[in-house]
Amino acid sequence: MALFSRLRASSPPLAAADPFVLSLVFKSCAAAADARFLPHAASLHAFAVRSSAVSSVFVATALADVYAKAGCLGLALKVFDEMPHKNVVSWTTLVASLTRAGRRHEALRRFSEMRASGVHCDSYAYAAALTACADAGLLSRGREVHAFCAKLGLDSTPYVANTLATLYARCSDVDRALAAVSRMGTRDVAAWTTVISAYVQTGRAKEAIEAFVRMLREESSVAASPNEYTYAAVIAACADIAWVCLGEQLHAQAARKGFAYARSVANSLVTLYTRAAGCLSAADAVFRESVVKDVVSWSAIISGYAQEGLAEDAFALFREMRHHSGCPHPNEFTLASLLSVCATAASLDAGRQLHTLAVAAGLEHHAMIRSALIDMYGKSGSMLDADIVFSHRVKDDVVSWTAMIVGYAEHGHSKKALELFQEMCHVGLKPDHVTFIGVLNACCHAGEVELGLRYLNEMNQIYGLYPAKEHYGCVVDLLGRAGRINEAEELIGKIAANERDGVVWTSLLRACAARGEEETGKKAAERAMEAEPWGAGAHVAMANLYASKGQWHEAAQERHMMKQKGVVKGAGWSSITVGGEGRRVGVFVASDRTHPQDSAIYRMLELIYFGTGMARYVPDQLDLGSEVDMMISS
């Protein structure tokens, strides 16, 4: 642009109005992709009109591209429509601009106009149309464009092949994505990255890692060397299957090549470390060292703290995010993670505030937010609020219906849960594994043994779902409560040997303890201790079984065995939200003496116990104001 200014100042006017010169200046404005260059582009537009250079297809195309990239799509369309002549570059620029602006259907309509006008489409034009199909998820239309490319032999060109692979990958058709890439003579980094990303998006993490290894082995040029997006994809694959060791090696590779601080790589690393046990500090370190943070970065680290149950840290990060300069508004992943924290801690007030934020952000109808709100209200004991959220749904989805069924089942509203399940099937939604856990729990609480057995059989026979150990555990508990111990034991025999964990055997053991079935109880206890040697549940249940039959010596032996093995029964705990504006969650554990003011707490408890004991003998009409004041002051 500086050279162009010198040209205008030192040369005859016609030299500066040369169409090829002007088109290059407009391209420099477009390449900057900065709104600050828009006034310069407008001035150059006026100069092009005054010198009649705007009639050149090169100048007009470059000018339309400038306006489109500066966010002035209306002006770009006006320039394009006023062009006396249009070539393949003009049409391709228009289709690509409309796609970038999110107007994919209009982009495809213009592509159809381009083909109807008789302009010969090249690989870039077809790639632009395929990108619009990929962004809009229009697989059928994309396959039509693919057919045109195949007829012209363009589907083997790198640009078209990569775009085809992206289209099929986004539509979860990995096999066609691989077929598109295989048509290329040599795969470049874009092709390899598309393949790896396709595997990750369809849950085939191991195949994604294998593809990355093949990429490294077949790497013969700089064009096939992994870039930041490749590393981001393969690290995401490691996160999906919790391969932390390999993820750390990839972290080292990315750091050596200078990609570790790239936003996409940093986000994948944070996700990897937050999903691995004991690696939260590493996730936090990567997050803090990341120079550029987006909403994905913040959501990933907040989710990590939420999964660890660190509610205060998660909310502290959320407050920091909201005050961070340049950070976008929280998205559905951020709010869903925080709502899960509220659900775990039964923090209704904080959950209501997050609900308000979701409404303000226009996310209250998002399936993820709706199901998280239902879960939060349900676990906080407010099924009325959960029902209000559910009843205001705009669109039906399995997750929201499942959350409601599970909520009713957990609160003992078994009849409502089972009725809702029937209604869910009636509207055409297919239940998943989690749905059936809620249904079987409802049957268990209602004592509907035959119905529970029927649903267990229907999982595989009607819905094509293979029952997991959690489903069998529910039905074992159901049979045990009904006193059908032998049937419960037979059902456990149907579970795969590698899935019979301590929870299933402990469920049977508790049923035996309730019914006094000593022989079966001993067998269940042995299996439970084999599955979980350090678990306390089997020992406690067996001791209770002996105690119920008056066998105090045997019960004492179980307790003694627990002490010898160092098995400790988990202490009960509760929580409460205290404080004013900066409210915090206080956790109370049975027999805990770790609080710095534990002496004062226990003295107050003794005072409360004393006060409640005295209140039993005080007449209703007696004024206790002065006595209470004396007790508090003392």
Short mmCIF file of C-alpha atoms in Angstrom, two decimals, residues 71-319:
data_model
loop_
_atom_site.label_atom_id
_atom_site.label_comp_id
_atom_site.label_asym_id
_atom_site.label_seq_id
_atom_site.Cartn_x
_atom_site.Cartn_y
_atom_site.Cartn_z
CA GLY A 71 -17.45 -8.08 7.76
CA CYS A 72 -19.32 -5.96 5.18
CA LEU A 73 -20.94 -8.82 3.30
CA GLY A 74 -23.77 -6.60 2.00
CA LEU A 75 -21.28 -4.35 0.20
CA ALA A 76 -19.44 -7.41 -1.13
CA LEU A 77 -22.66 -8.80 -2.60
CA LYS A 78 -23.50 -5.41 -4.13
CA VAL A 79 -20.07 -5.21 -5.81
CA PHE A 80 -20.44 -8.76 -7.09
CA ASP A 81 -23.95 -8.27 -8.48
CA GLU A 82 -22.85 -5.10 -10.30
CA MET A 83 -19.91 -6.83 -12.01
CA PRO A 84 -20.41 -6.80 -15.81
CA HIS A 85 -18.32 -9.95 -16.19
CA LYS A 86 -17.71 -12.77 -13.72
CA ASN A 87 -15.06 -15.48 -13.90
CA VAL A 88 -14.47 -18.61 -11.85
CA VAL A 89 -12.42 -16.66 -9.29
CA SER A 90 -15.27 -14.18 -8.77
CA TRP A 91 -17.83 -16.92 -8.19
CA THR A 92 -15.50 -18.90 -5.93
CA THR A 93 -14.77 -15.80 -3.85
CA LEU A 94 -18.51 -15.20 -3.44
CA VAL A 95 -19.26 -18.81 -2.41
CA ALA A 96 -16.36 -18.84 0.07
CA SER A 97 -17.40 -15.47 1.54
CA LEU A 98 -20.99 -16.59 2.10
CA THR A 99 -19.75 -19.82 3.73
CA ARG A 100 -17.46 -17.93 6.11
CA ALA A 101 -20.38 -15.69 7.08
CA GLY A 102 -22.50 -18.72 7.97
CA ARG A 103 -24.86 -18.36 5.00
CA ARG A 104 -24.14 -21.86 3.67
CA HIS A 105 -27.44 -22.50 1.91
CA GLU A 106 -27.10 -19.21 0.01
CA ALA A 107 -23.52 -20.16 -0.84
CA LEU A 108 -24.73 -23.41 -2.39
CA ARG A 109 -27.48 -21.55 -4.28
CA ARG A 110 -24.84 -19.24 -5.77
CA PHE A 111 -22.71 -22.27 -6.65
CA SER A 112 -25.67 -23.66 -8.61
CA GLU A 113 -26.02 -20.29 -10.39
CA MET A 114 -22.33 -20.45 -11.22
CA ARG A 115 -22.66 -23.88 -12.87
CA ALA A 116 -25.82 -22.75 -14.71
CA SER A 117 -24.03 -19.65 -16.07
CA GLY A 118 -21.63 -21.88 -18.01
CA VAL A 119 -18.48 -20.90 -16.08
CA HIS A 120 -16.00 -23.77 -15.97
CA CYS A 121 -15.57 -24.76 -12.30
CA ASP A 122 -12.08 -25.61 -11.09
CA SER A 123 -10.94 -27.53 -8.00
CA TYR A 124 -11.10 -24.39 -5.81
CA ALA A 125 -14.71 -23.72 -6.77
CA TYR A 126 -15.75 -27.28 -5.94
CA ALA A 127 -13.77 -27.16 -2.68
CA ALA A 128 -15.62 -23.96 -1.70
CA ALA A 129 -18.97 -25.66 -2.31
CA LEU A 130 -17.87 -28.76 -0.37
CA THR A 131 -16.82 -26.56 2.55
CA ALA A 132 -20.33 -25.07 2.63
CA CYS A 133 -21.80 -28.59 2.67
CA ALA A 134 -19.43 -29.66 5.46
CA ASP A 135 -20.20 -26.61 7.63
CA ALA A 136 -23.96 -27.10 7.17
CA GLY A 137 -23.80 -30.89 7.61
CA LEU A 138 -25.48 -31.41 4.23
CA LEU A 139 -24.12 -34.87 3.39
CA SER A 140 -26.51 -35.61 0.48
CA ARG A 141 -25.70 -32.29 -1.23
CA GLY A 142 -22.01 -32.87 -0.59
CA ARG A 143 -22.18 -36.25 -2.27
CA GLU A 144 -23.74 -34.58 -5.33
CA VAL A 145 -20.81 -32.14 -5.52
CA HIS A 146 -18.46 -35.10 -4.98
CA ALA A 147 -20.00 -36.78 -8.04
CA PHE A 148 -19.32 -33.68 -10.17
CA CYS A 149 -15.69 -33.68 -8.97
CA ALA A 150 -15.29 -37.38 -9.75
CA LYS A 151 -16.61 -36.91 -13.30
CA LEU A 152 -14.00 -34.20 -13.91
CA GLY A 153 -11.22 -36.14 -12.17
CA LEU A 154 -10.79 -33.42 -9.55
CA ASP A 155 -11.43 -35.60 -6.52
CA SER A 156 -7.76 -36.68 -6.41
CA THR A 157 -6.40 -33.13 -6.19
CA PRO A 158 -5.15 -32.34 -2.66
CA TYR A 159 -7.45 -29.35 -2.11
CA VAL A 160 -10.64 -31.20 -3.12
CA ALA A 161 -9.64 -34.48 -1.44
CA ASN A 162 -8.97 -32.74 1.88
CA THR A 163 -12.30 -30.92 1.71
CA LEU A 164 -14.11 -34.15 0.88
CA ALA A 165 -12.45 -35.85 3.84
CA THR A 166 -13.54 -32.98 6.10
CA LEU A 167 -17.13 -33.26 4.83
CA TYR A 168 -17.37 -37.00 5.48
CA ALA A 169 -15.54 -36.75 8.80
CA ARG A 170 -17.96 -34.11 10.12
CA CYS A 171 -20.84 -36.33 9.06
CA SER A 172 -19.25 -39.27 10.98
CA ASP A 173 -18.55 -41.27 7.82
CA VAL A 174 -14.90 -42.10 8.53
CA ASP A 175 -14.63 -44.80 5.87
CA ARG A 176 -15.57 -42.37 3.07
CA ALA A 177 -13.23 -39.77 4.56
CA LEU A 178 -10.37 -42.28 4.38
CA ALA A 179 -11.38 -43.24 0.84
CA ALA A 180 -11.27 -39.57 -0.21
CA VAL A 181 -7.78 -39.13 1.23
CA SER A 182 -6.56 -42.39 -0.32
CA ARG A 183 -7.27 -40.91 -3.79
CA MET A 184 -4.43 -38.44 -3.26
CA GLY A 185 -1.04 -39.35 -4.65
CA THR A 186 0.78 -38.19 -1.53
CA ARG A 187 -0.86 -37.10 1.70
CA ASP A 188 0.02 -33.69 3.07
CA VAL A 189 -0.34 -32.54 6.67
CA ALA A 190 -3.94 -31.38 6.05
CA ALA A 191 -4.94 -34.85 4.82
CA TRP A 192 -3.32 -36.65 7.75
CA THR A 193 -4.81 -34.22 10.25
CA THR A 194 -8.28 -34.65 8.75
CA VAL A 195 -8.00 -38.45 9.05
CA ILE A 196 -6.78 -38.28 12.66
CA SER A 197 -9.51 -35.79 13.59
CA ALA A 198 -12.15 -37.98 11.93
CA TYR A 199 -11.13 -40.95 14.04
CA VAL A 200 -11.23 -38.84 17.20
CA GLN A 201 -14.67 -37.38 16.42
CA THR A 202 -16.14 -40.85 15.89
CA GLY A 203 -14.67 -42.32 19.09
CA ARG A 204 -11.94 -44.36 17.39
CA ALA A 205 -9.07 -42.97 19.45
CA LYS A 206 -6.67 -45.91 19.04
CA GLU A 207 -7.01 -45.75 15.25
CA ALA A 208 -6.30 -42.01 15.42
CA ILE A 209 -3.04 -42.70 17.27
CA GLU A 210 -2.12 -45.45 14.79
CA ALA A 211 -2.72 -43.02 11.91
CA PHE A 212 -0.42 -40.49 13.58
CA VAL A 213 2.31 -43.14 13.90
CA ARG A 214 1.93 -43.99 10.19
CA MET A 215 2.17 -40.30 9.40
CA LEU A 216 5.49 -40.06 11.23
CA ARG A 217 6.82 -43.19 9.49
CA GLU A 218 5.74 -42.08 6.01
CA GLU A 219 6.79 -38.46 6.52
CA SER A 220 8.98 -37.68 3.52
CA SER A 221 8.56 -33.94 3.18
CA VAL A 222 7.94 -30.82 5.18
CA ALA A 223 4.40 -30.79 3.75
CA ALA A 224 3.60 -33.94 5.77
CA SER A 225 5.23 -32.82 9.01
CA PRO A 226 2.74 -32.63 11.91
CA ASN A 227 1.54 -29.12 12.74
CA GLU A 228 -0.23 -27.73 15.81
CA TYR A 229 -3.63 -29.02 14.67
CA THR A 230 -2.23 -32.53 14.18
CA TYR A 231 -0.83 -32.54 17.71
CA ALA A 232 -4.08 -31.13 19.10
CA ALA A 233 -6.05 -33.96 17.46
CA VAL A 234 -3.79 -36.83 18.53
CA ILE A 235 -3.50 -35.50 22.11
CA ALA A 236 -7.30 -35.35 22.19
CA ALA A 237 -7.29 -39.04 21.19
CA CYS A 238 -5.00 -39.81 24.16
CA ALA A 239 -7.41 -37.89 26.42
CA ASP A 240 -10.36 -39.98 25.21
CA ILE A 241 -8.74 -43.26 26.29
CA ALA A 242 -6.68 -41.85 29.20
CA TRP A 243 -3.28 -42.69 27.70
CA VAL A 244 -1.47 -40.12 29.82
CA CYS A 245 2.02 -41.54 29.27
CA LEU A 246 1.74 -41.21 25.47
CA GLY A 247 0.11 -37.81 25.91
CA GLU A 248 3.11 -36.62 27.91
CA GLN A 249 5.45 -37.80 25.14
CA LEU A 250 3.39 -35.91 22.57
CA HIS A 251 3.47 -32.88 24.89
CA ALA A 252 7.28 -33.07 24.80
CA GLN A 253 7.31 -33.40 21.00
CA ALA A 254 4.97 -30.45 20.58
CA ALA A 255 7.09 -28.36 22.97
CA ARG A 256 10.26 -29.20 21.05
CA LYS A 257 8.63 -28.05 17.80
CA GLY A 258 7.24 -24.89 19.38
CA PHE A 259 3.57 -25.90 19.32
CA ALA A 260 2.95 -26.46 23.05
CA TYR A 261 1.69 -22.91 23.61
CA ALA A 262 -0.61 -22.90 20.58
CA ARG A 263 -4.19 -22.54 21.78
CA SER A 264 -5.51 -25.73 20.16
CA VAL A 265 -2.65 -27.84 21.57
CA ALA A 266 -2.90 -26.26 25.03
CA ASN A 267 -6.66 -26.94 25.13
CA SER A 268 -6.11 -30.62 24.25
CA LEU A 269 -3.38 -30.90 26.90
CA VAL A 270 -5.60 -29.38 29.58
CA THR A 271 -8.35 -31.87 28.66
CA LEU A 272 -5.85 -34.76 28.77
CA TYR A 273 -4.51 -33.88 32.22
CA THR A 274 -7.92 -33.07 33.73
CA ARG A 275 -9.24 -36.50 32.73
CA ALA A 276 -6.26 -38.32 34.25
CA ALA A 277 -6.17 -39.07 37.98
CA GLY A 278 -3.69 -36.95 39.90
CA CYS A 279 -2.74 -34.71 36.98
CA LEU A 280 -4.86 -31.65 37.79
CA SER A 281 -1.79 -29.61 38.77
CA ALA A 282 -0.26 -30.34 35.33
CA ALA A 283 -3.48 -29.21 33.66
CA ASP A 284 -3.45 -26.02 35.71
CA ALA A 285 0.20 -25.37 34.77
CA VAL A 286 -0.53 -25.77 31.04
CA PHE A 287 -3.57 -23.51 31.36
CA ARG A 288 -1.64 -20.78 33.21
CA GLU A 289 1.24 -20.88 30.72
CA SER A 290 -1.10 -20.59 27.73
CA VAL A 291 -0.80 -17.06 26.34
CA VAL A 292 -4.11 -16.97 24.46
CA LYS A 293 -7.15 -18.44 26.25
CA ASP A 294 -10.58 -18.87 24.73
CA VAL A 295 -13.84 -20.17 26.16
CA VAL A 296 -12.72 -23.77 25.42
CA SER A 297 -9.58 -23.25 27.54
CA TRP A 298 -11.56 -21.93 30.50
CA SER A 299 -14.25 -24.60 30.16
CA ALA A 300 -11.66 -27.39 30.12
CA ILE A 301 -9.90 -26.30 33.33
CA ILE A 302 -13.18 -25.53 35.12
CA SER A 303 -14.45 -28.97 34.13
CA GLY A 304 -11.28 -30.53 35.56
CA TYR A 305 -11.78 -28.94 38.97
CA ALA A 306 -15.48 -29.79 38.86
CA GLN A 307 -14.75 -33.48 38.20
CA GLU A 308 -12.45 -33.56 41.22
CA GLY A 309 -15.23 -32.12 43.37
CA LEU A 310 -13.26 -28.93 44.08
CA ALA A 311 -16.29 -26.65 44.00
CA GLU A 312 -14.63 -23.52 45.40
CA ASP A 313 -11.71 -23.70 42.96
CA ALA A 314 -14.07 -24.27 40.03
CA PHE A 315 -16.19 -21.23 40.93
CA ALA A 316 -13.06 -19.13 41.61
CA LEU A 317 -11.88 -19.92 38.06
CA PHE A 318 -15.32 -19.06 36.73
CA ARG A 319 -15.20 -15.65 38.45
#
